[in-house]
Short mmCIF file of C-alpha atoms and ligand atoms in Angstrom, two decimals:
data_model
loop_
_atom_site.label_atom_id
_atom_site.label_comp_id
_atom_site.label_asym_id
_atom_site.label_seq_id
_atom_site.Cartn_x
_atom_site.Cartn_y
_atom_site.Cartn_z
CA UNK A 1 -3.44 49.19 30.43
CA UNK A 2 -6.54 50.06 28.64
CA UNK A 3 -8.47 46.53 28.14
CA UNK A 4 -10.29 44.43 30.41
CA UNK A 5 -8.38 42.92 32.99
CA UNK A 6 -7.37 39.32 32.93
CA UNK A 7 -4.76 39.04 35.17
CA UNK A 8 -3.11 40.42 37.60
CA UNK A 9 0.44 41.01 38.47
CA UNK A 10 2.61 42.17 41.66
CA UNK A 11 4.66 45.24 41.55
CA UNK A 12 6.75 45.66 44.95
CA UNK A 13 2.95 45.67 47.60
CA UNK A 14 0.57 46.61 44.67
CA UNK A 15 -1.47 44.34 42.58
CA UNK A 16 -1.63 45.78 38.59
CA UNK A 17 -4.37 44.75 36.56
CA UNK A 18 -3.44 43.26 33.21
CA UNK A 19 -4.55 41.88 29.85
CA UNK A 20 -2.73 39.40 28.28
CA UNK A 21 -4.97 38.57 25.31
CA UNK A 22 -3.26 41.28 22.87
CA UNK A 23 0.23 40.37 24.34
CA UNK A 24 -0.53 36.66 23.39
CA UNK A 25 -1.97 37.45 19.70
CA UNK A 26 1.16 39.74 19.01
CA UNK A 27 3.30 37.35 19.97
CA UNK A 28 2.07 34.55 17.55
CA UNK A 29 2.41 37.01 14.99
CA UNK A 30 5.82 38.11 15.90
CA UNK A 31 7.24 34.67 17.13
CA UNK A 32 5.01 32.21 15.19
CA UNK A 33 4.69 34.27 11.75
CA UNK A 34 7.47 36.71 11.94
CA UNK A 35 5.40 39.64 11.03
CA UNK A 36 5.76 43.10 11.71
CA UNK A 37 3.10 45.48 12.82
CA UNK A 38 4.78 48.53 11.90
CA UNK A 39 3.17 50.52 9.73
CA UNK A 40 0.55 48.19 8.87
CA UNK A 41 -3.12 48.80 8.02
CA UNK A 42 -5.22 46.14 9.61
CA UNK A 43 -8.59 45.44 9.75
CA UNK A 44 -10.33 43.98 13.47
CA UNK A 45 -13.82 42.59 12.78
CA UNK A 46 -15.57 43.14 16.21
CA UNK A 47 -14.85 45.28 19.43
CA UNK A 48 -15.50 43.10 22.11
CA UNK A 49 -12.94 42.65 24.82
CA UNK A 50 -10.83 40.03 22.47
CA UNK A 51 -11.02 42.92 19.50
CA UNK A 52 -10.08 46.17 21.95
CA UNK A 53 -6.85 44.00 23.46
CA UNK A 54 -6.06 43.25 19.70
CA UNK A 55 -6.23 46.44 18.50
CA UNK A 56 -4.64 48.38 21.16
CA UNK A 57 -1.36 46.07 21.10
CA UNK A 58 -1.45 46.46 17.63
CA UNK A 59 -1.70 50.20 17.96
CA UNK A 60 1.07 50.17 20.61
CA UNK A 61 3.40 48.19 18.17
CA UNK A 62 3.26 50.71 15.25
CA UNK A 63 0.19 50.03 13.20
CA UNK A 64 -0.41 52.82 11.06
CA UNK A 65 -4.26 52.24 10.32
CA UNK A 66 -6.78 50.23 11.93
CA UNK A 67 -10.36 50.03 11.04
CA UNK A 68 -12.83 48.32 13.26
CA UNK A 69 -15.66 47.10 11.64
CA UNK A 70 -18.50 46.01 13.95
CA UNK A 71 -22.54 45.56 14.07
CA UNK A 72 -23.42 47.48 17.09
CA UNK A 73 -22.36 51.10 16.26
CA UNK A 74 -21.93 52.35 19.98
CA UNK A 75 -19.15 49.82 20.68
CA UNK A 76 -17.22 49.81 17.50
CA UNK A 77 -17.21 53.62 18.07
CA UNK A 78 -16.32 53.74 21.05
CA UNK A 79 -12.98 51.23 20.23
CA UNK A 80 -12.09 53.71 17.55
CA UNK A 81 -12.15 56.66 19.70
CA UNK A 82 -9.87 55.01 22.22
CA UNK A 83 -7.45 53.67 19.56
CA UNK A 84 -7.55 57.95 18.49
CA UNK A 85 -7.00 59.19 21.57
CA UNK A 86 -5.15 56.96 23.45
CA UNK A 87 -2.42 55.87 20.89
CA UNK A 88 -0.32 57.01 17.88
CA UNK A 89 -2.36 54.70 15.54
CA UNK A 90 -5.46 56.38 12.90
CA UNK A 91 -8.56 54.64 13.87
CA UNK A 92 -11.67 54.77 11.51
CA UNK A 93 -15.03 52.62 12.59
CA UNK A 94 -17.06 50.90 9.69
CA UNK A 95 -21.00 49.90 10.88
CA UNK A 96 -20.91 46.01 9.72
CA UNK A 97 -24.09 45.70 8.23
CA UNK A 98 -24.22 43.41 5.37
CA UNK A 99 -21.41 41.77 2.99
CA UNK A 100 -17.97 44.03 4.20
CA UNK A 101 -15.80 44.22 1.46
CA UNK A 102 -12.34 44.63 3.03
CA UNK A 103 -10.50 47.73 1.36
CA UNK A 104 -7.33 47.47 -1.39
CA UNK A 105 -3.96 48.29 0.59
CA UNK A 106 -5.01 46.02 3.63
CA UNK A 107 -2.42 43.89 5.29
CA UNK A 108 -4.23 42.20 7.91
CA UNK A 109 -7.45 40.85 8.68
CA UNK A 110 -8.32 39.83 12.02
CA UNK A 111 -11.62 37.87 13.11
CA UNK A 112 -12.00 38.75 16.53
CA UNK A 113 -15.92 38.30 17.10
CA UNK A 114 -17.32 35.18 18.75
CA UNK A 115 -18.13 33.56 14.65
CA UNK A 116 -16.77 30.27 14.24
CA UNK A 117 -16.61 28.89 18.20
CA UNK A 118 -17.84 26.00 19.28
CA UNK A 119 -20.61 24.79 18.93
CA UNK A 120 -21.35 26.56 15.91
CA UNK A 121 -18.62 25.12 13.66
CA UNK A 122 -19.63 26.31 10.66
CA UNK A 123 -20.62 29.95 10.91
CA UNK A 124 -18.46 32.32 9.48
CA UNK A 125 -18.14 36.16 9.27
CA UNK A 126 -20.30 37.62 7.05
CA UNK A 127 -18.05 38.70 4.51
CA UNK A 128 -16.90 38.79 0.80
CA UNK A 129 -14.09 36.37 0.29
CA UNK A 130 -13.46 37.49 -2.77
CA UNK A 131 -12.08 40.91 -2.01
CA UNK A 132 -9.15 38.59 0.46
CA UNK A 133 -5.88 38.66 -1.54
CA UNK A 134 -2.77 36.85 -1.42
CA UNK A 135 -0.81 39.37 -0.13
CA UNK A 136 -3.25 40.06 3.27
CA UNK A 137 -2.68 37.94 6.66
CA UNK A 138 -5.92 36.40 8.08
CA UNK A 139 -5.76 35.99 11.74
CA UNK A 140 -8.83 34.50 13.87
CA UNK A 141 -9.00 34.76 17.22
CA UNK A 142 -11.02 31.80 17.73
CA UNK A 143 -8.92 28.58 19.32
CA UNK A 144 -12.00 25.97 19.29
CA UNK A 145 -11.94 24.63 16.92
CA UNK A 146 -8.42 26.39 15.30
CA UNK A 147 -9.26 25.27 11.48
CA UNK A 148 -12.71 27.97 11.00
CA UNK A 149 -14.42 28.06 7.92
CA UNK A 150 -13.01 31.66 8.14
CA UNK A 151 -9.28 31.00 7.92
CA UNK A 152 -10.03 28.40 5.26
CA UNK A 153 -12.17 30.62 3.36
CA UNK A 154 -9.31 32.57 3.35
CA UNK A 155 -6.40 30.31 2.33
CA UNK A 156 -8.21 29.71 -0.41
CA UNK A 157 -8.04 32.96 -1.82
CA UNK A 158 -3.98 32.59 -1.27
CA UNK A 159 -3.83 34.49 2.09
CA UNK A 160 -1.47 33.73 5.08
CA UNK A 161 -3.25 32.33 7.80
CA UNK A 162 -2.66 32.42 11.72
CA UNK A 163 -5.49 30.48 13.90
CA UNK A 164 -6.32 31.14 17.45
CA UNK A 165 -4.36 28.19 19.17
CA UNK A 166 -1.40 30.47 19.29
CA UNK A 167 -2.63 33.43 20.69
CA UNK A 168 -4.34 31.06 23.37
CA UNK A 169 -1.09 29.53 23.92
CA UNK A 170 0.86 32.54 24.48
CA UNK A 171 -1.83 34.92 26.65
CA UNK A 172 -1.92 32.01 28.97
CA UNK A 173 1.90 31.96 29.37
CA UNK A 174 2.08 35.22 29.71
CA UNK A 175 0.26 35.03 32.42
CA UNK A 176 1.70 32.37 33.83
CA UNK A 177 4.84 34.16 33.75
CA UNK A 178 3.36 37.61 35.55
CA UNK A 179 1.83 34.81 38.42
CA UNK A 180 4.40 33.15 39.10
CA UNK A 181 7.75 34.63 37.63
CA UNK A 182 8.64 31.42 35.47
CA UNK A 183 8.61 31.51 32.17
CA UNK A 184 5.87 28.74 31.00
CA UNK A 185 5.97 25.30 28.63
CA UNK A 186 4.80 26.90 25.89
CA UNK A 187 5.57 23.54 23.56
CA UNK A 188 3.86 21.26 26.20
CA UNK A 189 0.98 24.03 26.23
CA UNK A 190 0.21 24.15 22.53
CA UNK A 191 0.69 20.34 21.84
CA UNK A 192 -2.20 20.21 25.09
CA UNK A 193 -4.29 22.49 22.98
CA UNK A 194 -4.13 21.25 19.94
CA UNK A 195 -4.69 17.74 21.20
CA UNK A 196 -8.12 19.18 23.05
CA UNK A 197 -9.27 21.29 19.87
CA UNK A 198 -7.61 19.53 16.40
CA UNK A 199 -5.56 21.54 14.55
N1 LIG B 201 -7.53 32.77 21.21
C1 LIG B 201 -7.57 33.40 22.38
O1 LIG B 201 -6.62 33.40 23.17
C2 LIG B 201 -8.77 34.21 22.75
C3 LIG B 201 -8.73 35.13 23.80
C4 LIG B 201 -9.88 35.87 24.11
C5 LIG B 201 -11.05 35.65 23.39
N2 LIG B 201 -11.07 34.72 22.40
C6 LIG B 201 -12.28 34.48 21.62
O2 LIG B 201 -12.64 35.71 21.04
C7 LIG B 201 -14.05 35.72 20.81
C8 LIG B 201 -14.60 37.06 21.24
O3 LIG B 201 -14.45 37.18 22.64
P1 LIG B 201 -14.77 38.56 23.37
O4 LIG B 201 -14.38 38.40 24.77
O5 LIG B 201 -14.25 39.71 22.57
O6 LIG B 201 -16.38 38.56 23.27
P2 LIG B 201 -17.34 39.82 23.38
O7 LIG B 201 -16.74 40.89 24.22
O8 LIG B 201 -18.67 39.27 23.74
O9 LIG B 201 -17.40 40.40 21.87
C9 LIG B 201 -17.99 39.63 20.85
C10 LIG B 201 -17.81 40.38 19.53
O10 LIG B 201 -18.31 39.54 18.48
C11 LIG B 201 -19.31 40.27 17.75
N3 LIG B 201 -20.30 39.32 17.24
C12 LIG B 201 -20.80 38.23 17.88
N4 LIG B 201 -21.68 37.60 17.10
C13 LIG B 201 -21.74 38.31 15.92
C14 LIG B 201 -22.47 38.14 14.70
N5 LIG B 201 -23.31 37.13 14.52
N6 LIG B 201 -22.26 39.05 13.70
C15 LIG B 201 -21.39 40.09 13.87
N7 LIG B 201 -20.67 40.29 15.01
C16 LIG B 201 -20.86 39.41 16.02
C17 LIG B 201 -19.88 41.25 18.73
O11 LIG B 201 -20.50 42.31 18.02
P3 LIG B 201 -21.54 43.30 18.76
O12 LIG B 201 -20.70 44.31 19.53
O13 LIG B 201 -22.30 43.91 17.64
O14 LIG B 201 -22.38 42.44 19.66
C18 LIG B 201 -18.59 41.69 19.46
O15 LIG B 201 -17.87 42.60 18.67
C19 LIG B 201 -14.62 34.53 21.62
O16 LIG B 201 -14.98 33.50 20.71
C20 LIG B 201 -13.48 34.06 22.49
O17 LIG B 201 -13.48 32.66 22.67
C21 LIG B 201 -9.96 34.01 22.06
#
């Protein structure tokens, strides 16, 4: 494990710290969106705890290329490094300081900074929309509310969108399952969300 711990799970007398927020995104985009993360080049805006869980499950799954792009250099430096050293995936680190531009050859673009939640609605990555293509998935981490200006900014330039209901969904029931052994409602669990934050 090489996040921040969220949970914690029992193995024979010991108690093993866990993370379950990268386990839950990967498997809305596995389960929910039936993509692959082999061989992908993605791009994680941020390196907080949401974006280091991200990235290293993506990393773990086969991504070939990740680039973290984030406005303070020491953290977003310091995710790279771990992403180079610690697994098989190439890491590069971008200092966000104005209007990013994400690259040609992306596949997947990932809000996971704090932009967007609640109560702040309406703020939204800095970012030029214009370089989003159809082909790219656009993933945001943030549940409350699901619909950000982010994800819409991006549908409209013809990308596939995931929101962060999903990932909440499934981190909790992960979880769940590692507490208490059963696997969890995860259909009662989303419609609970979704009827707390919109859709
Ligand atoms: N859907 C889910 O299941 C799930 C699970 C976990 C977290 N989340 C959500 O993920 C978000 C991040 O959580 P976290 O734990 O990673 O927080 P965190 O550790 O505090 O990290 C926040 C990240 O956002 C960046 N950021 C914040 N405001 C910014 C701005 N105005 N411009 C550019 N970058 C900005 C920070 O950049 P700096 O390093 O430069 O400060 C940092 O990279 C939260 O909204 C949380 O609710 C969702």
């Amino acid at each position: 494990m090489i996040g921040a711990v969220n949970t914690v799970r029992r193995d024979g007398d010991r108690l093993v710290g866990e993370n379950t927020d990268g386990k839950g995104f990967m498997r809305a985009l596995g389960d929910d969106a039936d993509i692959d993360a082999t061989g992908v080049h993605a791009v994680v805006l941020g390196a907080g705890g949401a974006a280091r869980a991200i990235a290293v499950e993506l990393a773990l799954a086969g991504a070939g290329e990740i680039t973290v792009v984030n406005r303070s250099v020491e953290r977003g430096e310091m995710l790279a490094r771990l992403l180079n050293e610690q697994t098989p995936a190439r890491a590069d680190f971008v200092a966000w300081q104005d209007m990013y531009r994400v690259p040609e050859g992306v596949d997947l673009l990932i809000n996971a900074t704090s932009i967007g939640l609640y109560p702040n609605v309406d703020d939204t990555p800095e970012l030029d929309f214009d370089s989003v293509t159809p082909g790219m998935v656009v993933c945001d981490v943030i549940p409350n509310p699901p619909n950000t200006p982010f994800l819409r900014q991006a549908a409209a330039r013809g990308a596939a969108t995931i929101d962060g209901l999903g990932m909440l969904v499934y981190q909790g029931a992960i979880a769940f399952k590692m507490w208490t052994g059963y696997d969890a409602p995860v259909e009662v669990m989303r419609r609970a969300l979704a009827a707390e934050f919109g859709e």
